[in-house]
PDB file of C-alpha atoms in Angstrom:
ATOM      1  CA  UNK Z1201       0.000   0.000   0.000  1.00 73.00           C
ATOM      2  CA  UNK Z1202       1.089   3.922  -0.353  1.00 73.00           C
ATOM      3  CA  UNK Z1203       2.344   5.606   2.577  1.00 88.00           C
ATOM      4  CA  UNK Z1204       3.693   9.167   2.626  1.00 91.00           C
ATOM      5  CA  UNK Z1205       6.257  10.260   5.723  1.00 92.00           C
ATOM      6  CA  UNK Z1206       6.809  14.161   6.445  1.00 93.00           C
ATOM      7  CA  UNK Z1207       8.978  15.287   9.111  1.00 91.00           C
ATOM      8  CA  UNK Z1208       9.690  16.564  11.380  1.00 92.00           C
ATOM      9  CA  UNK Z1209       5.936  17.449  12.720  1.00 91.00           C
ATOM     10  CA  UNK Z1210       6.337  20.755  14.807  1.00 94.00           C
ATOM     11  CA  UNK Z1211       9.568  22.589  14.210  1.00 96.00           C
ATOM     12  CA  UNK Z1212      10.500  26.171  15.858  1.00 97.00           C
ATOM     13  CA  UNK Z1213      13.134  28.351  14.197  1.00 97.00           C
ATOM     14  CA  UNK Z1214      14.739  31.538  14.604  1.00 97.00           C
ATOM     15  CA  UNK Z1215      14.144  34.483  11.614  1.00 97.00           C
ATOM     16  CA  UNK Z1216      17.160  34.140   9.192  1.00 97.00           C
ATOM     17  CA  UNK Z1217      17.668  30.669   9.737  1.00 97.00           C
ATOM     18  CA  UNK Z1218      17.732  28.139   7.009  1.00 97.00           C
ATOM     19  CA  UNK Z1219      15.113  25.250   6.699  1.00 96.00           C
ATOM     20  CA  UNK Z1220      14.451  22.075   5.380  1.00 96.00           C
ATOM     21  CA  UNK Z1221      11.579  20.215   5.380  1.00 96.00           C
ATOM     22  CA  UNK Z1222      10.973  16.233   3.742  1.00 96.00           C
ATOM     23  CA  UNK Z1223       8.270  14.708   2.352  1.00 96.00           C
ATOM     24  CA  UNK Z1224       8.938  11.086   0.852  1.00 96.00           C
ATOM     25  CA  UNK Z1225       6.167   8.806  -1.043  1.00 94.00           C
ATOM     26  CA  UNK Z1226       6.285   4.667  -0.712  1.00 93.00           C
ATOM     27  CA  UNK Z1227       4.428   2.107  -2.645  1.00 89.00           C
ATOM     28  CA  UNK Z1228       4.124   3.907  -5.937  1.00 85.00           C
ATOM     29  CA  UNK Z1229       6.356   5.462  -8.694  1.00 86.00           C
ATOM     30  CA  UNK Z1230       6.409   8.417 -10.645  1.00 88.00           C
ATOM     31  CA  UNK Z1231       4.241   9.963  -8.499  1.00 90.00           C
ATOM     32  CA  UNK Z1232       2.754  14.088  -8.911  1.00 90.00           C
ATOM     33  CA  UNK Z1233       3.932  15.540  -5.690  1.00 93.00           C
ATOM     34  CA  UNK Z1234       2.888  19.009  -4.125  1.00 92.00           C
ATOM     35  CA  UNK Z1235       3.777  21.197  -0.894  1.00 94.00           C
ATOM     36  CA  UNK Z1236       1.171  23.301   0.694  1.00 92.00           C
ATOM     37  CA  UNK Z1237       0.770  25.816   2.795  1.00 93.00           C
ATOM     38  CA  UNK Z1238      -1.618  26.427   5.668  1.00 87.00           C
ATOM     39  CA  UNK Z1239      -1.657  29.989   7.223  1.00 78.00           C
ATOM     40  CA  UNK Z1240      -2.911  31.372  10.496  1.00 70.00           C
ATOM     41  CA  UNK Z1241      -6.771  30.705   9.643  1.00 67.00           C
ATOM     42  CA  UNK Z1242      -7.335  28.231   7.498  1.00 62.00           C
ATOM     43  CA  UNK Z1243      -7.062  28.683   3.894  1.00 79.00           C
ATOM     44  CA  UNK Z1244      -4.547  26.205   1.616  1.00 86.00           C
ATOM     45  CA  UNK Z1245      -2.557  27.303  -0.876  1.00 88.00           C
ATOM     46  CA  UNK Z1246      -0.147  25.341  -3.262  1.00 88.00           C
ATOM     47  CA  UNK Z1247       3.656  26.278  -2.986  1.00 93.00           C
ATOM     48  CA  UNK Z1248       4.569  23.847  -5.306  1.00 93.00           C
ATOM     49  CA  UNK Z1249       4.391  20.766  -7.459  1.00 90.00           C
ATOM     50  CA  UNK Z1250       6.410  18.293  -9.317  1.00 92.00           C
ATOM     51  CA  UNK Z1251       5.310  15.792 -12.172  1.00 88.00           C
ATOM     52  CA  UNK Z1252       9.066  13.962 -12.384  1.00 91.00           C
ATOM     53  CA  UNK Z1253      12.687  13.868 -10.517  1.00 94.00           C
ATOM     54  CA  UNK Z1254      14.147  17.534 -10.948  1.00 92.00           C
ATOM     55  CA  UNK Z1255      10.702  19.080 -12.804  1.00 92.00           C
ATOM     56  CA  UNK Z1256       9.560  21.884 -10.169  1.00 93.00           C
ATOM     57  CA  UNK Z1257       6.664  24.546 -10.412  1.00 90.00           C
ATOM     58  CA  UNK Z1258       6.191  27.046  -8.378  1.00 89.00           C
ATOM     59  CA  UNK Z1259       3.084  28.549  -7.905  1.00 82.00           C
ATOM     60  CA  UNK Z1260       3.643  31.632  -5.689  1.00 78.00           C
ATOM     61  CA  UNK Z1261       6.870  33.710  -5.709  1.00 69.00           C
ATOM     62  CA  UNK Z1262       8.075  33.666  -1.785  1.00 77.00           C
ATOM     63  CA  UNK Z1263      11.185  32.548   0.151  1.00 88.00           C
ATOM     64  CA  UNK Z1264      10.926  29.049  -0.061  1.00 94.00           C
ATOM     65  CA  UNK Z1265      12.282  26.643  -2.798  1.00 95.00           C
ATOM     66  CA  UNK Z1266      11.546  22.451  -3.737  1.00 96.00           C
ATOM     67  CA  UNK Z1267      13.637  20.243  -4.704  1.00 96.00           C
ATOM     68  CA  UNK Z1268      12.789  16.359  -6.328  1.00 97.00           C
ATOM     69  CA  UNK Z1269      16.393  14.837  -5.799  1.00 96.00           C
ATOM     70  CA  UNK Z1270      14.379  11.223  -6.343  1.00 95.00           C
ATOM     71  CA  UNK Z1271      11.391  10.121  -7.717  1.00 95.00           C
ATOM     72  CA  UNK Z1272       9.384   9.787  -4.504  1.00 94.00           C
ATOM     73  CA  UNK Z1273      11.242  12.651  -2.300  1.00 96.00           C
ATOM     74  CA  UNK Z1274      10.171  16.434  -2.582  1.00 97.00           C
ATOM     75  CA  UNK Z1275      12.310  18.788  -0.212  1.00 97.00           C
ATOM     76  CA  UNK Z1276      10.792  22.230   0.992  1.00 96.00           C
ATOM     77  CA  UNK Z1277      14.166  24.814   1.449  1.00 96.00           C
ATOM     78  CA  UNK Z1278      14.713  28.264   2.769  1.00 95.00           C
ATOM     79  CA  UNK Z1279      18.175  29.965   2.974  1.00 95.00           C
ATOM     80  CA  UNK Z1280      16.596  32.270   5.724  1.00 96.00           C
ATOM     81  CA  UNK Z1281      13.207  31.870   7.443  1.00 96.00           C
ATOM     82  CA  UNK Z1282      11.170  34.976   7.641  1.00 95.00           C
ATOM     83  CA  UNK Z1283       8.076  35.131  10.045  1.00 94.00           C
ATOM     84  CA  UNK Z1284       6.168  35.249   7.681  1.00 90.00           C
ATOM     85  CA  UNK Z1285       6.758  31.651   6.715  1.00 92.00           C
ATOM     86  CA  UNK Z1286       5.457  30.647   9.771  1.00 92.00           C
ATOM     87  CA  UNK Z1287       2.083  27.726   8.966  1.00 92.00           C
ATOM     88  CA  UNK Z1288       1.586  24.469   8.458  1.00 92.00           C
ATOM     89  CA  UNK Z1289       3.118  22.931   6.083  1.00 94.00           C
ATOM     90  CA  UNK Z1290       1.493  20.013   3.918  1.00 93.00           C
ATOM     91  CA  UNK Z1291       2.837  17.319   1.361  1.00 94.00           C
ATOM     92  CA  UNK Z1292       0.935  15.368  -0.624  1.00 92.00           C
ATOM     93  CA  UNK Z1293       0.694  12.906  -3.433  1.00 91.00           C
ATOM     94  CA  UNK Z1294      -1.141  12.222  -6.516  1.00 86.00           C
ATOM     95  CA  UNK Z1295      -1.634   8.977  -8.761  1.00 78.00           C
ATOM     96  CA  UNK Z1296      -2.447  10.112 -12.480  1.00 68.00           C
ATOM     97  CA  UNK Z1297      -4.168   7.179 -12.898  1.00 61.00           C
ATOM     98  CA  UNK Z1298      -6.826   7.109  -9.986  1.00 54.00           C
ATOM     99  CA  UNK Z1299      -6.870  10.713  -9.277  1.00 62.00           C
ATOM    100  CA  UNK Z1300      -6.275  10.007  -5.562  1.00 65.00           C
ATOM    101  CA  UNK Z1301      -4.440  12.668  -3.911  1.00 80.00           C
ATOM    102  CA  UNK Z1302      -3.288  11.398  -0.154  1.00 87.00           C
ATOM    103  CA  UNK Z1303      -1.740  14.217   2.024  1.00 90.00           C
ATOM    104  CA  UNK Z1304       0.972  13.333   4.963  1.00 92.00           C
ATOM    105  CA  UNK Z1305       0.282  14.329   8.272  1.00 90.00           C
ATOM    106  CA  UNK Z1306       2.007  17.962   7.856  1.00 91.00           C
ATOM    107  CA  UNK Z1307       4.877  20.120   9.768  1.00 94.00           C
ATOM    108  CA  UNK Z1308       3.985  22.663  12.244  1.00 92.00           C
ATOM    109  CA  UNK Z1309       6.448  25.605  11.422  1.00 95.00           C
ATOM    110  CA  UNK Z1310       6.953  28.672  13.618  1.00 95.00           C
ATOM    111  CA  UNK Z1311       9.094  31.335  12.921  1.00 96.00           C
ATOM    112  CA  UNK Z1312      10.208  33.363  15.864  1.00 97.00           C
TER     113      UNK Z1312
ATOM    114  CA  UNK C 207      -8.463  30.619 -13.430  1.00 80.00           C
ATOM    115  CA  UNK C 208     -10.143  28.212 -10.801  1.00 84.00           C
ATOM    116  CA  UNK C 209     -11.671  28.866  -8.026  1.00 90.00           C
ATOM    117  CA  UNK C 210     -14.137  27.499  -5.217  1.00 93.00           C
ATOM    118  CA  UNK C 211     -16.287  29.426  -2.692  1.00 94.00           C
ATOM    119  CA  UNK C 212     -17.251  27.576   0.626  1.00 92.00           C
ATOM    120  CA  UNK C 213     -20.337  28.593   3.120  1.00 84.00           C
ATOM    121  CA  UNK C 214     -18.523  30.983   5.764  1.00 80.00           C
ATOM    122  CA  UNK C 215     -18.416  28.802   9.057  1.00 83.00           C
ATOM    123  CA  UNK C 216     -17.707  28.869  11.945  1.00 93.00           C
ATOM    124  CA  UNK C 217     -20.828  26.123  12.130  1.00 96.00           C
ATOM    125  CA  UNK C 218     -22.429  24.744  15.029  1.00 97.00           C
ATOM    126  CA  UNK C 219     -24.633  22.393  15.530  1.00 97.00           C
ATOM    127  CA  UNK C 220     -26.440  19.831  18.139  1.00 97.00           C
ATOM    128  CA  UNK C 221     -25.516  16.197  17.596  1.00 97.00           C
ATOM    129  CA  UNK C 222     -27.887  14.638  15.447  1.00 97.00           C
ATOM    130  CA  UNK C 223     -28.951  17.606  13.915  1.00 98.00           C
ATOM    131  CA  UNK C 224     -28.212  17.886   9.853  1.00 98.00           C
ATOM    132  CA  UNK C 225     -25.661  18.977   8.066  1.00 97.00           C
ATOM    133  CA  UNK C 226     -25.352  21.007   4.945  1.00 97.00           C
ATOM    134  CA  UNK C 227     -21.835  23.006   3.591  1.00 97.00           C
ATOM    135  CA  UNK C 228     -22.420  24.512   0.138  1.00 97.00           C
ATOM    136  CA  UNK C 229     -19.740  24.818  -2.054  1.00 97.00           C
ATOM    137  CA  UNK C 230     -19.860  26.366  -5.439  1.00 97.00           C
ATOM    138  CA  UNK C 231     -16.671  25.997  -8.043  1.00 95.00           C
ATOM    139  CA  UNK C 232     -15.372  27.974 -11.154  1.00 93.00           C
ATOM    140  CA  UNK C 233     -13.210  25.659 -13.585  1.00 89.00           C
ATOM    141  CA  UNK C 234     -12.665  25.081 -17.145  1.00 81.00           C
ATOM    142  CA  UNK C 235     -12.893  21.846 -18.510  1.00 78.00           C
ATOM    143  CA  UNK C 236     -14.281  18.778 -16.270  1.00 81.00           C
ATOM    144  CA  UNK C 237     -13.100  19.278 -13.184  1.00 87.00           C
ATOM    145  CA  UNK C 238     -12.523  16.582 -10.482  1.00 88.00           C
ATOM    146  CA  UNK C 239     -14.077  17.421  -6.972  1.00 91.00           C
ATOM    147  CA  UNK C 240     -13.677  16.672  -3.278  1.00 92.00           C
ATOM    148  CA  UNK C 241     -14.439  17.317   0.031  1.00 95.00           C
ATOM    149  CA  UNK C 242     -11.154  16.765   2.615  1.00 94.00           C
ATOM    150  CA  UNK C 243     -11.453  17.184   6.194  1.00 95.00           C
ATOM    151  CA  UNK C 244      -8.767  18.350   8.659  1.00 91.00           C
ATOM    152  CA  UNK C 245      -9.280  17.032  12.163  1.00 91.00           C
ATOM    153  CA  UNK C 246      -7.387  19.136  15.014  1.00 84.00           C
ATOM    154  CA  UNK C 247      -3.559  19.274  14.516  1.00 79.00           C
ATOM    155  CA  UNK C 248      -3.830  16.836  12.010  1.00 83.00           C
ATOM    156  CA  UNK C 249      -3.586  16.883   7.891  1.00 84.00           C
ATOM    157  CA  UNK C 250      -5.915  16.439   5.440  1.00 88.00           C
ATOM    158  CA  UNK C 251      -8.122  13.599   4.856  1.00 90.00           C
ATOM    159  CA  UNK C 252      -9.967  12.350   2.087  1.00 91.00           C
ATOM    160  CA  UNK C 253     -13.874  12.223   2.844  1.00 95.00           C
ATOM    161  CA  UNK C 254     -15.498  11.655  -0.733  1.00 94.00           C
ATOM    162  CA  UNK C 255     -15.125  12.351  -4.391  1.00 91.00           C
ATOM    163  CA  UNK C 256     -17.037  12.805  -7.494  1.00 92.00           C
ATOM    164  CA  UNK C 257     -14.984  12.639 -11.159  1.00 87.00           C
ATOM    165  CA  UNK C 258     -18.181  13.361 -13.123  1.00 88.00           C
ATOM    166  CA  UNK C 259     -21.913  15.127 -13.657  1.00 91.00           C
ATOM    167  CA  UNK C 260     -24.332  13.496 -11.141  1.00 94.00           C
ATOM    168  CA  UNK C 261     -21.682  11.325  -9.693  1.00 94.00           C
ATOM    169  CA  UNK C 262     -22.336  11.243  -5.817  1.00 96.00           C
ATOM    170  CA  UNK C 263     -19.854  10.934  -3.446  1.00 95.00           C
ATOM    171  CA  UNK C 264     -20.286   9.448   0.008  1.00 97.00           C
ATOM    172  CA  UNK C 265     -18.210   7.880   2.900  1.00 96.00           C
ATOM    173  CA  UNK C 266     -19.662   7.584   6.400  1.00 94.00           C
ATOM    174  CA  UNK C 267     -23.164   9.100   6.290  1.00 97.00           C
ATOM    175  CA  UNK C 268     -21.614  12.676   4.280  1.00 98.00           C
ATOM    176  CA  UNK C 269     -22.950  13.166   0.909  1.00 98.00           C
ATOM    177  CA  UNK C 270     -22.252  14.966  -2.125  1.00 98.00           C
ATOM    178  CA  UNK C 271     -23.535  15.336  -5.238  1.00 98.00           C
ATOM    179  CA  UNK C 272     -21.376  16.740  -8.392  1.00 96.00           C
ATOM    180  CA  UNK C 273     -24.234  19.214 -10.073  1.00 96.00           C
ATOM    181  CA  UNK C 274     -22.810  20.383 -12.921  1.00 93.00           C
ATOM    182  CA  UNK C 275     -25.730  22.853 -14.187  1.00 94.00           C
ATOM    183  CA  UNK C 276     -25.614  24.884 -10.496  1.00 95.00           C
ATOM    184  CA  UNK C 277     -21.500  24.518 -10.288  1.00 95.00           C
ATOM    185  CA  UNK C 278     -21.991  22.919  -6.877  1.00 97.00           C
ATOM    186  CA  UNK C 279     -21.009  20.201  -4.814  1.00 97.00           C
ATOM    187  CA  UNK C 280     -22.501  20.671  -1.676  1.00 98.00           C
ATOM    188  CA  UNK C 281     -21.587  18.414   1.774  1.00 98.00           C
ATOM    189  CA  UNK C 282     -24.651  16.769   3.437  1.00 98.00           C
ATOM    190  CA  UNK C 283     -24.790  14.263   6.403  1.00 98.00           C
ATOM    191  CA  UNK C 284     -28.460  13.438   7.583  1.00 97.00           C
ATOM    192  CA  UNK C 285     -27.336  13.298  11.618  1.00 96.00           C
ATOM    193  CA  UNK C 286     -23.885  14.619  12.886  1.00 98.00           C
ATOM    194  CA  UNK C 287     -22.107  13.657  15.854  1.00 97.00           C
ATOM    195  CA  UNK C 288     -19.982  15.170  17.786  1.00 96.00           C
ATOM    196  CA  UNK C 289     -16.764  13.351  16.231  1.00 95.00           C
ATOM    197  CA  UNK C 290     -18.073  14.837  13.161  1.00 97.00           C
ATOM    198  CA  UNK C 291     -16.127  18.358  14.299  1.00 96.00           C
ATOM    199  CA  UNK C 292     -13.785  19.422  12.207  1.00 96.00           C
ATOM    200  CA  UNK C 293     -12.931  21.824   9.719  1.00 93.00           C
ATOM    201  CA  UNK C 294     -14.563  20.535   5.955  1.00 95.00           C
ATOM    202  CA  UNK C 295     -12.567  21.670   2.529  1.00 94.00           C
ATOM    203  CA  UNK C 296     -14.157  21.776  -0.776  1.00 94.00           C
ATOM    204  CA  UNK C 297     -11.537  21.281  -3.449  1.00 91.00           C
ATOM    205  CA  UNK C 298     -11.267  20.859  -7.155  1.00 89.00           C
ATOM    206  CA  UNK C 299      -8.419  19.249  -9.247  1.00 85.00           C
ATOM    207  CA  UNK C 300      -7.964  20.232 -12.955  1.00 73.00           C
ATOM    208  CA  UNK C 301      -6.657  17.185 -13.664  1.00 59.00           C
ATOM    209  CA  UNK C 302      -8.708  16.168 -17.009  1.00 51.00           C
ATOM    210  CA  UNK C 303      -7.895  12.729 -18.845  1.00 44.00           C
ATOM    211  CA  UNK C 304      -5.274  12.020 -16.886  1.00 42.00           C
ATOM    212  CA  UNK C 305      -2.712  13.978 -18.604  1.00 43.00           C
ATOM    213  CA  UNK C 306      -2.578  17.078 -16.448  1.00 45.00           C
ATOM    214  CA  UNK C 307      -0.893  17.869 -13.067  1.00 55.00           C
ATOM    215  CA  UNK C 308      -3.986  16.993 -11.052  1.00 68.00           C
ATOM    216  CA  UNK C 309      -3.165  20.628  -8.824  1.00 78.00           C
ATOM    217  CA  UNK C 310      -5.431  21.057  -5.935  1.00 83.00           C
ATOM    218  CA  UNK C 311      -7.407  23.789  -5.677  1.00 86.00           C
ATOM    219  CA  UNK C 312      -9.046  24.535  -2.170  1.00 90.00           C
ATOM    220  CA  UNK C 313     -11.567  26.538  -0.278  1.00 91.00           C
ATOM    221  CA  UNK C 314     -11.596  28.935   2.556  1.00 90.00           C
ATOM    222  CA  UNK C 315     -12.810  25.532   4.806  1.00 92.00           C
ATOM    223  CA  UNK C 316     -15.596  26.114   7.423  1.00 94.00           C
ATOM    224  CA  UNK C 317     -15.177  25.005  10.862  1.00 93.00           C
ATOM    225  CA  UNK C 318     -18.096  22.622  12.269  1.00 96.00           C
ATOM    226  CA  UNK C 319     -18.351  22.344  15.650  1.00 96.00           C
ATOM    227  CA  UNK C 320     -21.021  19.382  17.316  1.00 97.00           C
ATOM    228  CA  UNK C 321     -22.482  19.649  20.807  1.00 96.00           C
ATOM    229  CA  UNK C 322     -23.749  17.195  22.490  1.00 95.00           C
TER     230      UNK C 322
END
């Protein structure tokens, strides 16, 4: 069966610092993969997505960056966290075929 | 571009009372819809889906029904309870034949909140 890990869960770090975040996808291949972002409130928005290894859209223009070193990992990056990157922080997964999108259990970012 | 509107929460009801959430939805094409919910400090879960016109969706008493002529899909459950409280998203994917990049596109989710 597909499983998706993302870690770490909560993570608190200083303004200016850098970050990395990883999502990683098991039981499928060649997977669509996305990173979203969940602000104070409620509302989701897509950061970005990836349809192959090294193939990265980005939907917004901000401070972060993704990476797809391999076919089922997607990295979230910042050189240096602002506060305004503070959220939750969601990856998820897509099979073209079924149209199933599964989401992992997301990262708790604060900025301070 | 895309877009989907969501009833303004916060909602609260009595357990066993019912449950509606409209949703409405802009999209080109032949969109794929969904309702996720988020439970507290958790992420997203699937509830139901609909891929076509009059395709209903259901999973655990909620209901909805893809109405292509109103550009709704509105969430219904006949008698909540109180582990029904969560927040409810409305989404649509423009994934069409399965050659697009099946990108997620969300609403403002409304908060439900069940007394006993």
């Amino acid at each position: 069966s597909q499983t998706i890990h993302q870690w770490p869960a909560t993570l608190v770090q200083p303004v200016g610092s850098p970050l990395s975040l990883e999502c990683t996808v098991e039981g499928t291949s060649n997977p669509n993969l996305y990173w979203y972002r969940q602000a104070a409130g409620r509302g989701l928005q897509l950061l970005f997505y990836s349809v192959g290894i090294g193939q990265i859209s980005s939907e917004v223009p901000q401070n972060l960056s993704a990476s797809r070193p391999q076919d089922r990992q997607f990295i979230l990056s910042s050189k240096k966290l602002l506060l305004s990157d503070s959220g939750f922080y969601l990856c998820a997964w897509s099979d073209r075929r079924n149209y199933g999108y599964t989401f992992g259990s997301g990262t708790r970012l604060t900025v301070v | 571009g895309n877009s989907v509107t969501q009833m303004e929460g916060p909602v609260t009801l009595s357990e066993e009372a019912f449950l509606t959430i409209n949703c409405t939805y802009t999209a080109t094409g032949y969109p794929s819809l969904f309702w996720y919910v988020q439970y507290p400090g958790e992420g997203l879960q699937l509830l139901l889906k609909a891929t076509k016109a009059d395709d209903k969706g259901s999973n655990n008493g909620f209901e909805a029904t893809y109405r292509k002529e109103t550009t709704s899909f509105h969430l219904e459950k006949g008698s909540v309870q109180v582990s029904d409280s969560a927040v409810y998203f409305c989404a649509l994917s423009d994934q069409a034949g399965g050659t697009s990049y099946g990108k997620l596109t969300f609403g403002q989710g409304t908060i439900l909140t069940v007394h006993p």
